[in-house]
Amino acid sequence: MDLERAIVQNSDKRKESWKTVLTLAYQSLGVVYGEISTSPLYVYRNTFAEDIGHSETNEEIYGVLSLVFWTLTLVPLVKYVFIVLKADDNGEGGTFALYSLLCRHARVGLLPNCQLADEELSEYRRNDCGVAPERSLAFRLRSLLERYKVLQRILLVLALLGTCMVIGVGVLKPAISVFSAVSGLELSMSKEHHRYVEVPGACIILIGLFALQRYGTHRVGFLFAPIVCIWLFCISAIGIYNIFYWNPHVYQALSPYYVFQFLKKTRRGGWMALCGILLCITGSEAMFAGLGHFSQLSLKIAFTSLVYPSLILAYMGQAAYFSRHHDVEQEYHFGFYVSVPEKLRWPVLVIAILAAVVGSQSIITGTFSIIRQCSALSCFPRVKVVHTSSKVHGQVYIPEINWLLMLLCLAVTIGFRDTKLMGNASGLAVVSVMLVTSCLMSLVIVICWHKNVMLAIGFVLFFGTIEALFFSASVMKFLEGAWVPVALAFVFLSVMCVWHYGTLKKYEFDVQNKVSLSWLLSLGHTLGFARVRGIGLVHTELVSGIPAIFSHFVTNLPAFHQVLVFLCIKHVPVPHVRPEERFLVGRVGPREFRVYRCIVRYGYHDVHKDDDEFEKDLVCSIAKFIQAGSGCNKNSSNSNDEPEKGGGKMTVVGTCSCTIHHTILVSENNNYAHEVDHVDLAETSSESHKIIKPKKKVRFVVPESPKIDTGAMEELKELMEAREIGVAYIIGQSYMRAKPGSSMLKKLVINLGYEFLRKNSREPSYELSAPHASSLEVGMMYQV
């Protein structure tokens, strides 16, 4: 199945029947809720790792249970399920999706090659609430953000900080989940043997977990939901057993009265214990980040009907057991497995390890997805992205990030060897992401939803205060493990900022040194150069003007192809661009020049096609542009060349998955021909593969048609003849250096930081897909 079709089908799932909604709710258990479902393994143990006693009055255990209950109720249930899930970016969720949403409603994005034409995309203004009145606070706040670049940079850094903390969770969550699950062996062997088994066992499981990532979630995904279902059934059943067997009155602890009693009695110890309680909501952000694979309704049903009740019963059951056991040895006092009946410990241990693996899988996959999203929006160095499923667009695998996460996970596991230290680190990362989400959500409420500002202030004050309390407790643990996410965030944020800054400077240099259209026109009708048969693709980041790389090329080699295309491949701040809106085509100069500009637009979750498919789509888009008669007026070239200013002369053209008109596809040996007219080319290709071998190339022939004027017919024939000769890729290789006299910081960032990242990052996709024999690299030195 074609990935673009799969994306559309996935986006339409939200409109389907209740059967589909329930199926999605079931699937979300394994993909989204595995992380939060394993939190009972370590919450009580980390909470009572502080200097908190366990008196006969049970005030401490009741207070902790009450805090866990209200934290689970207010943050995942109220904040995320009922509020944050509504702030989707055309069905996508996550911290960067909120930033993307803000960029579209207020021009605060720092992407360099944005155009007014991008705002006409159907996905750009979907679910738009309209324009805010000029005197409203939403309008004034939007104007303030648009006016000051420093506010835009702060907003970007805030979004990147949240992204970095998500990456930190991707390092810490697998370590603490797997380590806590394996720690159940401590009840089955002596301490001397246990310490030699716990760490190696956790490391082996982690290595296996990351080694399996290359096969993709979809290959073993059918097992994820049943595992989490069995795990939730186990912990809820054990919880019910413990409640009725040990303390049926434990439900009284759900009263907030016990929260105040707990904090009043324990004082500073209780405040520090918030670090452990915070771990009960790890995985809440995954609910929002996983929105792209499911629907709001399916996620709400799964959480409210199964996940939330099971977790509450599990925590109540553990509290009921501990309330009747005050003499358990301190080492095992508040471990999860102590409250499990002895005969069930081994089966529960196996299920717990499997559930920990599933929970880790969800955050690892989420890390891949968010890094891919940042890379698409020029906020992270280019990395290799492997799509592991042809049906589910969000399932990706990034080899470099996978092995980096594995090494960091192993380092944390071997270095800490303690769930308390891992919990402190994980807690700070989780609450930081939540604080960023609260800040961005308050802006979304005002700017995007046009709600009363008091509602936004109330939202950020209420939930921000709760999260700030957890954050303050976590910061106090800086020297006890919480420094890890801070260090990771600093490194990744530095990389992101250096890459984004270097990318912006490179684009600014291209804009300042681009060649005007008048220079091209001054060369005369023949352009003053020899024209070589074939199509020449000049890759550029510019959406207008002629890149300096081209003038540098023709200065040294005074010849270029009979059909010249300035190709710009860019990403826009939407998850997906519809195939019928993919290409933006226009002319550069008069028709007889045979020079075109083609802007290819992708969303940050879109899949790039391979070279053969892309080349075919490109030629089809130019052919459709010619057939449509756009830009036939020889005097309209100036407006064509400045699409971001005029916008009227560039034509939106679909890919070959849409209809193409009056073009004949002929096999290379001329044994088969098929006319394509208002049909789906994907179906035609599959039919033709039954007659000719898949390796056969296809050429284009233009039939005679009275619907096409003579000039357009000649232009089409010349285009098809050039396509038959072949396509040459003219690729610029730039090397950046800071200008003489620049500050030392700028020299370090550009000369060392950006250049190091550029040399060690992956080449752009169009460079990798271009045939080596058909590529021509043109080198230039950029001084910025």
PDB file of C-alpha atoms in Angstrom, residues 228-240 314 336 344 347-348 351:
ATOM      1  CA  VAL A 228      -0.672  -4.555  28.897  1.00  0.00           C
ATOM      2  CA  CYS A 229      -4.235  -5.868  29.302  1.00  0.00           C
ATOM      3  CA  ILE A 230      -2.967  -8.893  31.224  1.00  0.00           C
ATOM      4  CA  TRP A 231      -0.715  -6.659  33.316  1.00  0.00           C
ATOM      5  CA  LEU A 232      -3.560  -4.276  34.189  1.00  0.00           C
ATOM      6  CA  PHE A 233      -5.802  -7.231  35.031  1.00  0.00           C
ATOM      7  CA  CYS A 234      -3.104  -8.676  37.306  1.00  0.00           C
ATOM      8  CA  ILE A 235      -2.402  -5.490  39.259  1.00  0.00           C
ATOM      9  CA  SER A 236      -6.085  -4.637  39.612  1.00  0.00           C
ATOM     10  CA  ALA A 237      -6.996  -8.185  40.699  1.00  0.00           C
ATOM     11  CA  ILE A 238      -4.133  -8.263  43.209  1.00  0.00           C
ATOM     12  CA  GLY A 239      -5.218  -4.809  44.379  1.00  0.00           C
ATOM     13  CA  ILE A 240      -8.800  -5.956  44.965  1.00  0.00           C
ATOM     14  CA  ALA A 314      -3.314  -1.316  42.295  1.00  0.00           C
ATOM     15  CA  PHE A 336       5.857  -3.893  44.545  1.00  0.00           C
ATOM     16  CA  LEU A 344       1.874 -15.580  42.080  1.00  0.00           C
ATOM     17  CA  PRO A 347       4.167 -15.347  36.915  1.00  0.00           C
ATOM     18  CA  VAL A 348       3.707 -11.680  37.861  1.00  0.00           C
ATOM     19  CA  ILE A 351       4.384 -10.320  33.071  1.00  0.00           C
TER      20      ILE A 351
END
